[in-house]
Short mmCIF file of C-alpha atoms in Angstrom, two decimals:
data_model
loop_
_atom_site.label_atom_id
_atom_site.label_comp_id
_atom_site.label_asym_id
_atom_site.label_seq_id
_atom_site.Cartn_x
_atom_site.Cartn_y
_atom_site.Cartn_z
CA MET A 25 -32.23 38.49 6.12
CA LEU A 26 -34.80 40.94 7.43
CA ARG A 27 -34.75 41.78 11.08
CA PRO A 28 -37.85 42.21 13.25
CA GLN A 29 -39.22 45.58 14.28
CA ARG A 30 -38.54 47.11 10.88
CA ASN A 31 -40.61 50.29 10.77
CA PHE A 32 -40.12 51.85 7.36
CA GLN A 33 -41.96 55.17 7.07
CA ILE A 34 -42.18 57.36 4.00
CA LEU A 35 -44.72 60.15 4.05
CA ALA A 36 -45.52 62.82 1.51
CA ILE A 37 -48.00 65.64 1.01
CA ALA A 38 -49.19 67.46 -2.07
CA ALA A 39 -51.45 70.44 -1.68
CA SER A 40 -53.73 72.98 -3.35
CA ALA A 41 -55.26 73.74 -6.68
CA ALA A 42 -51.94 75.35 -7.42
CA LEU A 43 -50.27 72.07 -6.49
CA LEU A 44 -48.08 72.71 -3.49
CA LEU A 45 -46.04 69.62 -2.66
CA THR A 46 -44.56 68.66 0.68
CA ALA A 47 -42.71 65.40 1.24
CA CYS A 48 -41.33 63.98 4.44
CA GLY A 49 -39.89 60.77 5.82
CA GLY A 50 -41.20 59.78 9.19
CA GLY A 51 -42.13 63.35 10.03
CA ASP A 52 -44.40 66.19 9.05
CA ASN A 53 -44.18 69.53 7.32
CA ALA A 54 -46.80 72.25 7.15
CA ALA A 55 -48.05 73.27 3.74
CA ASN A 56 -47.71 76.88 2.60
CA PRO A 57 -49.73 78.72 -0.04
CA SER A 58 -48.55 78.34 -3.63
CA THR A 59 -49.16 80.38 -6.74
CA SER A 60 -47.84 77.95 -9.33
CA PRO A 61 -50.34 76.81 -11.98
CA SER A 62 -52.11 73.48 -11.73
CA THR A 63 -51.58 70.76 -14.27
CA GLN A 64 -53.44 70.60 -17.55
CA GLN A 65 -55.64 67.54 -17.69
CA GLN A 66 -54.46 64.88 -20.11
CA PRO A 67 -56.46 62.39 -22.19
CA PRO A 68 -56.48 58.77 -21.01
CA GLU A 69 -53.74 56.42 -22.21
CA VAL A 70 -54.16 53.16 -24.07
CA GLY A 71 -54.71 50.40 -21.52
CA ALA A 72 -55.56 52.82 -18.73
CA PRO A 73 -58.29 51.88 -16.25
CA GLY A 74 -61.74 53.27 -16.85
CA MET A 75 -62.50 56.52 -15.05
CA THR A 76 -65.25 56.28 -12.43
CA GLY A 77 -65.39 59.96 -11.43
CA ASP A 78 -64.46 59.08 -7.85
CA ILE A 79 -61.16 60.81 -6.95
CA ALA A 80 -60.02 58.14 -4.48
CA THR A 81 -60.81 55.19 -6.74
CA ASP A 82 -59.41 56.75 -9.87
CA GLY A 83 -56.26 57.97 -8.14
CA PHE A 84 -55.57 54.59 -6.55
CA ASN A 85 -56.23 52.81 -9.85
CA TRP A 86 -53.83 55.17 -11.64
CA PHE A 87 -51.07 54.42 -9.14
CA ASN A 88 -51.58 50.71 -9.83
CA PHE A 89 -51.66 51.33 -13.58
CA ARG A 90 -48.28 53.02 -13.43
CA ARG A 91 -46.88 50.39 -11.05
CA GLN A 92 -47.87 47.61 -13.42
CA GLN A 93 -46.25 49.43 -16.34
CA LEU A 94 -43.02 49.23 -14.31
CA ALA A 95 -43.59 45.52 -13.59
CA LEU A 96 -44.16 46.37 -9.92
CA PRO A 97 -46.83 44.43 -8.03
CA ALA A 98 -50.29 46.00 -8.19
CA LEU A 99 -51.60 46.70 -4.69
CA PRO A 100 -54.92 45.24 -3.55
CA ARG A 101 -57.20 47.84 -2.01
CA ASN A 102 -58.00 47.12 1.65
CA GLY A 103 -61.28 48.52 3.00
CA LEU A 104 -59.80 49.17 6.45
CA ILE A 105 -56.96 51.19 4.95
CA ASP A 106 -59.55 53.00 2.82
CA ALA A 107 -61.38 53.95 6.00
CA ALA A 108 -58.22 55.35 7.61
CA ALA A 109 -57.39 57.38 4.49
CA ARG A 110 -60.97 58.63 4.07
CA GLY A 111 -61.14 59.64 7.72
CA HIS A 112 -57.95 61.64 7.39
CA SER A 113 -59.23 63.41 4.28
CA ASN A 114 -62.41 64.30 6.19
CA TYR A 115 -60.32 65.62 9.09
CA GLN A 116 -58.39 67.91 6.76
CA VAL A 117 -61.60 69.28 5.23
CA LEU A 118 -63.14 69.92 8.64
CA ASN A 119 -60.02 71.68 9.91
CA ASN A 120 -58.99 73.43 6.68
CA THR A 121 -55.48 72.01 6.88
CA ILE A 122 -53.16 69.63 5.07
CA THR A 123 -51.01 67.52 7.35
CA HIS A 124 -50.02 64.00 8.35
CA ASP A 125 -50.83 64.74 12.00
CA GLN A 126 -54.18 65.18 13.69
CA THR A 127 -54.78 67.02 16.95
CA THR A 128 -56.80 65.36 19.69
CA GLY A 129 -60.14 67.11 20.17
CA ASN A 130 -60.29 68.64 16.71
CA PRO A 131 -63.34 67.90 14.54
CA GLY A 132 -63.06 64.55 12.79
CA PHE A 133 -60.11 63.32 14.87
CA THR A 134 -59.32 59.64 14.13
CA GLY A 135 -55.69 59.33 15.29
CA LYS A 136 -52.66 61.54 15.66
CA ASP A 137 -50.64 59.75 12.96
CA ILE A 138 -51.07 57.14 10.25
CA ARG A 139 -50.36 54.26 12.63
CA GLU A 140 -53.08 55.38 15.05
CA ARG A 141 -55.51 56.04 12.20
CA LEU A 142 -54.98 52.55 10.81
CA ALA A 143 -55.58 51.05 14.26
CA ALA A 144 -58.74 53.15 14.74
CA ALA A 145 -60.03 51.72 11.45
CA GLY A 146 -59.37 48.19 12.71
CA TYR A 147 -56.10 47.64 10.83
CA MET A 148 -53.34 46.61 13.23
CA LEU A 149 -49.69 46.67 12.21
CA SER A 150 -47.66 43.60 13.06
CA PRO A 151 -45.15 43.81 15.93
CA THR A 152 -42.58 42.37 13.50
CA SER A 153 -41.54 43.81 10.14
CA PHE A 154 -43.82 46.32 8.43
CA ALA A 155 -43.65 49.40 6.25
CA PHE A 156 -46.06 52.20 5.46
CA GLY A 157 -46.18 55.37 3.44
CA GLU A 158 -48.67 58.15 2.90
CA VAL A 159 -49.24 60.72 0.16
CA ILE A 160 -51.80 63.51 0.38
CA SER A 161 -52.99 66.02 -2.18
CA LYS A 162 -55.24 69.05 -2.02
CA THR A 163 -56.41 70.14 -5.46
CA SER A 164 -59.33 71.68 -7.32
CA GLY A 165 -60.62 70.68 -10.72
CA LEU A 166 -58.36 67.67 -11.27
CA THR A 167 -59.48 64.12 -11.97
CA GLY A 168 -58.23 61.27 -9.83
CA PHE A 169 -55.93 60.27 -12.71
CA ASP A 170 -54.42 63.77 -12.86
CA ASN A 171 -54.03 63.97 -9.07
CA ALA A 172 -52.12 60.70 -9.10
CA ASP A 173 -49.91 61.60 -12.06
CA GLU A 174 -48.98 64.94 -10.50
CA LEU A 175 -47.96 63.15 -7.31
CA ILE A 176 -45.79 60.85 -9.43
CA ARG A 177 -44.19 63.87 -11.11
CA ALA A 178 -43.03 65.16 -7.69
CA ILE A 179 -39.94 63.10 -7.05
CA TYR A 180 -40.11 62.63 -3.27
CA HIS A 181 -43.71 61.47 -3.67
CA ARG A 182 -42.70 59.10 -6.45
CA PHE A 183 -40.30 57.35 -4.08
CA VAL A 184 -43.32 56.46 -1.92
CA ILE A 185 -45.68 55.43 -4.71
CA PHE A 186 -43.18 53.17 -6.50
CA GLU A 187 -41.78 51.34 -3.46
CA PRO A 188 -41.85 47.75 -4.77
CA MET A 189 -42.35 45.94 -1.45
CA PHE A 190 -45.66 47.43 -0.34
CA LYS A 191 -48.37 44.77 -0.20
CA GLU A 192 -51.68 46.69 -0.14
CA GLY A 193 -53.15 50.13 0.19
CA GLY A 194 -56.21 52.29 0.48
CA ALA A 195 -57.41 55.73 -0.53
CA GLY A 196 -60.02 58.24 0.52
CA ALA A 197 -61.08 61.68 -0.66
CA ALA A 198 -63.24 64.47 0.74
CA THR A 199 -64.27 67.79 -0.82
CA ALA A 200 -64.69 71.09 1.02
CA SER A 201 -67.43 73.63 0.31
CA ASN A 202 -64.92 75.75 -1.64
CA GLY A 203 -64.30 72.89 -4.06
CA ALA A 204 -60.91 71.82 -2.70
CA THR A 205 -60.55 68.04 -2.67
CA TYR A 206 -58.24 66.24 -0.23
CA PHE A 207 -56.96 62.91 -1.58
CA THR A 208 -55.12 60.61 0.85
CA THR A 209 -53.46 57.34 -0.14
CA ASP A 210 -51.85 54.99 2.37
CA PHE A 211 -49.47 52.18 1.34
CA VAL A 212 -48.70 49.30 3.71
CA ALA A 213 -46.63 46.14 3.99
CA ASN A 214 -47.71 44.20 7.07
CA ASN A 215 -46.53 40.93 8.63
CA GLY A 216 -43.41 41.17 6.48
CA PHE A 217 -42.68 42.93 3.23
CA GLY A 218 -44.08 42.09 -0.18
CA PRO A 219 -42.08 40.21 -2.83
CA GLY A 220 -41.16 43.39 -4.67
CA ILE A 221 -38.88 42.92 -7.65
CA GLY A 222 -35.89 40.60 -7.98
CA ALA A 223 -32.96 41.18 -5.64
CA GLY A 224 -30.34 43.30 -7.33
CA GLN A 225 -32.85 44.65 -9.86
CA ILE A 226 -34.15 48.16 -10.52
CA VAL A 227 -36.99 49.74 -12.45
CA GLY A 228 -36.77 53.15 -14.09
CA TYR A 229 -39.36 55.89 -14.51
CA PRO A 230 -40.26 57.17 -17.02
CA PHE A 231 -40.14 53.58 -18.25
CA ASP A 232 -38.54 52.46 -21.49
CA GLN A 233 -40.30 53.88 -24.57
CA GLN A 234 -42.89 55.71 -22.49
CA GLN A 235 -44.67 58.47 -24.42
CA ARG A 236 -46.17 61.88 -23.59
CA ILE A 237 -43.94 62.65 -20.63
CA ALA A 238 -44.30 66.16 -19.22
CA THR A 239 -41.39 68.48 -19.96
CA SER A 240 -41.15 70.34 -16.64
CA PHE A 241 -41.48 70.18 -12.87
CA ASP A 242 -42.21 73.15 -10.57
CA HIS A 243 -39.69 72.09 -7.95
CA GLY A 244 -40.43 75.02 -5.64
CA THR A 245 -43.84 73.55 -4.86
CA GLU A 246 -42.26 70.53 -3.17
CA THR A 247 -40.90 70.66 0.36
CA PRO A 248 -38.10 69.96 0.96
CA ASP A 249 -37.24 71.55 -2.37
CA PRO A 250 -35.34 68.90 -4.38
CA VAL A 251 -33.48 71.80 -6.05
CA PRO A 252 -32.61 73.63 -2.80
CA PRO A 253 -32.16 77.41 -2.95
CA SER A 254 -29.04 77.24 -0.78
CA LEU A 255 -27.27 75.28 -3.52
CA TYR A 256 -29.10 76.44 -6.65
CA PRO A 257 -30.32 80.02 -6.09
CA GLN A 258 -30.32 80.66 -9.84
CA TYR A 259 -33.12 78.13 -10.34
CA GLN A 260 -35.55 79.52 -7.77
CA GLY A 261 -38.86 80.57 -9.28
CA MET A 262 -38.07 78.56 -12.41
CA SER A 263 -39.30 75.20 -13.62
CA VAL A 264 -36.79 72.40 -14.11
CA GLY A 265 -37.01 69.21 -16.17
CA TYR A 266 -39.13 66.15 -15.47
CA PRO A 267 -37.36 63.93 -12.90
CA VAL A 268 -36.00 60.53 -13.96
CA SER A 269 -35.68 57.86 -11.28
CA VAL A 270 -34.64 54.30 -10.50
CA HIS A 271 -36.21 52.17 -7.77
CA ALA A 272 -35.24 48.95 -5.98
CA ASN A 273 -36.67 47.00 -3.05
CA LEU A 274 -36.46 48.88 0.26
CA THR A 275 -33.98 46.24 1.49
CA GLN A 276 -31.49 47.24 -1.24
CA ARG A 277 -29.11 50.20 -1.50
CA ILE A 278 -28.41 52.04 -4.76
CA ASP A 279 -25.24 54.11 -5.22
CA VAL A 280 -24.40 56.11 -8.32
CA ALA A 281 -22.19 59.05 -9.27
CA SER A 282 -23.67 62.04 -11.08
CA GLN A 283 -21.60 61.45 -14.21
CA ASN A 284 -23.00 57.90 -14.43
CA PHE A 285 -26.69 58.83 -14.36
CA THR A 286 -27.39 60.97 -17.40
CA ILE A 287 -30.08 62.15 -19.80
CA MET A 288 -29.65 63.62 -23.30
CA PRO A 289 -31.69 64.01 -26.47
CA ILE A 290 -31.29 61.19 -28.96
CA GLY A 291 -28.49 62.16 -31.32
CA SER A 292 -26.67 64.29 -28.76
CA THR A 293 -23.44 63.30 -27.05
CA THR A 294 -23.68 65.89 -24.28
CA PRO A 295 -25.70 65.07 -21.14
CA LEU A 296 -28.06 67.72 -19.84
CA PRO A 297 -26.99 69.49 -16.63
CA ALA A 298 -28.84 67.65 -13.88
CA LEU A 299 -29.03 67.34 -10.10
CA LEU A 300 -28.47 63.87 -8.66
CA LEU A 301 -30.64 62.73 -5.75
CA SER A 302 -29.42 59.68 -3.85
CA TYR A 303 -29.17 58.73 -0.20
CA ALA A 304 -25.48 59.66 -0.24
CA THR A 305 -25.88 62.98 -2.07
CA ASP A 306 -29.21 64.22 -0.70
CA PRO A 307 -28.65 64.98 3.01
CA GLY A 308 -31.86 67.00 3.31
CA SER A 309 -32.12 69.12 6.43
CA ALA A 310 -32.09 68.71 10.20
CA SER A 311 -35.89 68.33 10.22
CA GLU A 312 -35.94 66.18 7.09
CA PRO A 313 -32.72 64.14 6.82
CA HIS A 314 -32.08 62.01 3.74
CA PRO A 315 -35.42 62.48 1.92
CA THR A 316 -34.14 60.18 -0.83
CA PRO A 317 -34.31 56.57 0.44
CA ILE A 318 -31.37 54.21 0.09
CA SER A 319 -33.32 52.10 -2.41
CA ALA A 320 -33.82 54.83 -5.04
CA ALA A 321 -32.02 57.54 -6.97
CA ALA A 322 -33.07 60.27 -9.38
CA ILE A 323 -31.78 62.99 -11.64
CA ILE A 324 -33.56 66.29 -12.20
CA PRO A 325 -32.60 68.12 -15.41
CA LEU A 326 -31.95 71.73 -14.42
CA THR A 327 -33.91 73.14 -17.36
CA PRO A 328 -37.23 71.94 -18.82
CA LEU A 329 -37.04 69.21 -21.44
CA ALA A 330 -37.92 69.96 -25.06
CA ALA A 331 -41.40 69.06 -26.29
CA ASN A 332 -41.97 66.13 -28.67
CA THR A 333 -38.41 64.93 -28.13
CA ARG A 334 -36.98 61.47 -27.50
CA TYR A 335 -34.47 61.24 -24.66
CA GLN A 336 -31.83 58.65 -23.79
CA VAL A 337 -31.20 57.78 -20.13
CA ARG A 338 -28.07 55.97 -19.00
CA PHE A 339 -27.52 54.59 -15.51
CA SER A 340 -24.38 52.87 -14.25
CA GLY A 341 -24.12 52.29 -10.52
CA THR A 342 -24.05 49.61 -7.85
CA ILE A 343 -26.66 47.83 -5.78
CA CYS A 344 -26.32 45.78 -2.61
CA SER A 345 -28.40 44.28 0.16
CA ALA A 346 -28.65 46.84 2.95
CA ASP A 347 -28.65 46.58 6.71
CA ILE A 348 -32.01 47.99 7.72
CA ASP A 349 -30.63 49.60 10.87
CA THR A 350 -27.51 51.27 9.49
CA ASN A 351 -28.51 51.66 5.80
CA LEU A 352 -25.04 50.31 4.94
CA CYS A 353 -24.35 47.48 2.50
CA SER A 354 -24.57 44.03 4.10
CA SER A 355 -23.37 42.32 0.92
CA ALA A 356 -20.77 43.16 -1.71
CA PRO A 357 -22.04 45.83 -4.14
CA VAL A 358 -22.85 44.54 -7.63
CA ALA A 359 -22.43 46.66 -10.76
CA LEU A 360 -25.68 47.58 -12.49
CA THR A 361 -26.02 49.23 -15.91
CA ARG A 362 -29.23 50.26 -17.66
CA SER A 363 -30.13 52.35 -20.71
CA TRP A 364 -33.58 53.35 -21.93
CA THR A 365 -35.52 56.03 -23.80
CA PHE A 366 -38.73 58.01 -23.44
CA THR A 367 -40.48 60.76 -25.40
CA THR A 368 -41.97 64.03 -24.17
CA ARG A 369 -45.37 65.35 -25.18
#
């Protein structure tokens, strides 16, 4: 049973035409310049929403498109949340910065954090259970679809976007004179959490039989780096493989051992070397503890995937209901096994 005063925060930032990514949970990190190349734009997929040319609308629609492909609830767009997100994008343009926080007295100030910005837009969070998350990008020359898909590629951002129990959201974009566009999306569950997916269930991404998956991920553009230099110095400055993840409701806890979450090309019997991200194995840092939530897990292949190749993913772990204060299991863990495939482009 959910307890009152549940304040579940997951925040993430992505920045620059070169796609610098910064993710944080309940805190903030400053973005630093990046020199990694931006994504190549991809053609639309069958069944994709029509492109309007508006970054905020197209990005939000793409998030919903991907959520629905995972059988996650699509999120209605709330005009008040739109206003909060749009105001924050404007603030970042006016102050030439990318951040979750605003400073009182600066041009375009609408609230020091997402909660204040929502209130300033007329959207009040319940005094009982609620959850919110925020992702921000700063890019040049990308469509809203591409902005959204790049945020999904970055694993700490994906944890925000694919949280099943959000109930609604909003997005706003603003473009600076130099062509840089700031795209802010806020996700909210208010007056209780959304229905999410079934208790004890997970969804995986890439999803089963998904096509045209990117082969690589420039992990060094995300902060905290999901392939930290202190543990993996040999991979610094190098791309790794596209992350594979599983997601449950935020009131659930997923546990899995590295040998039980694997990826390999079809026909192979040897799993690729990969880094496991879970709440238990991803301590983060003092400023950013446990960036992987209890309700998700991921593996990152330590080398790029091969192009035009079908991969097999196997997951065997446990799931339980979690105490929202301690993050510990409040019910007996139940075994959970899944297997699926996807194909790279």
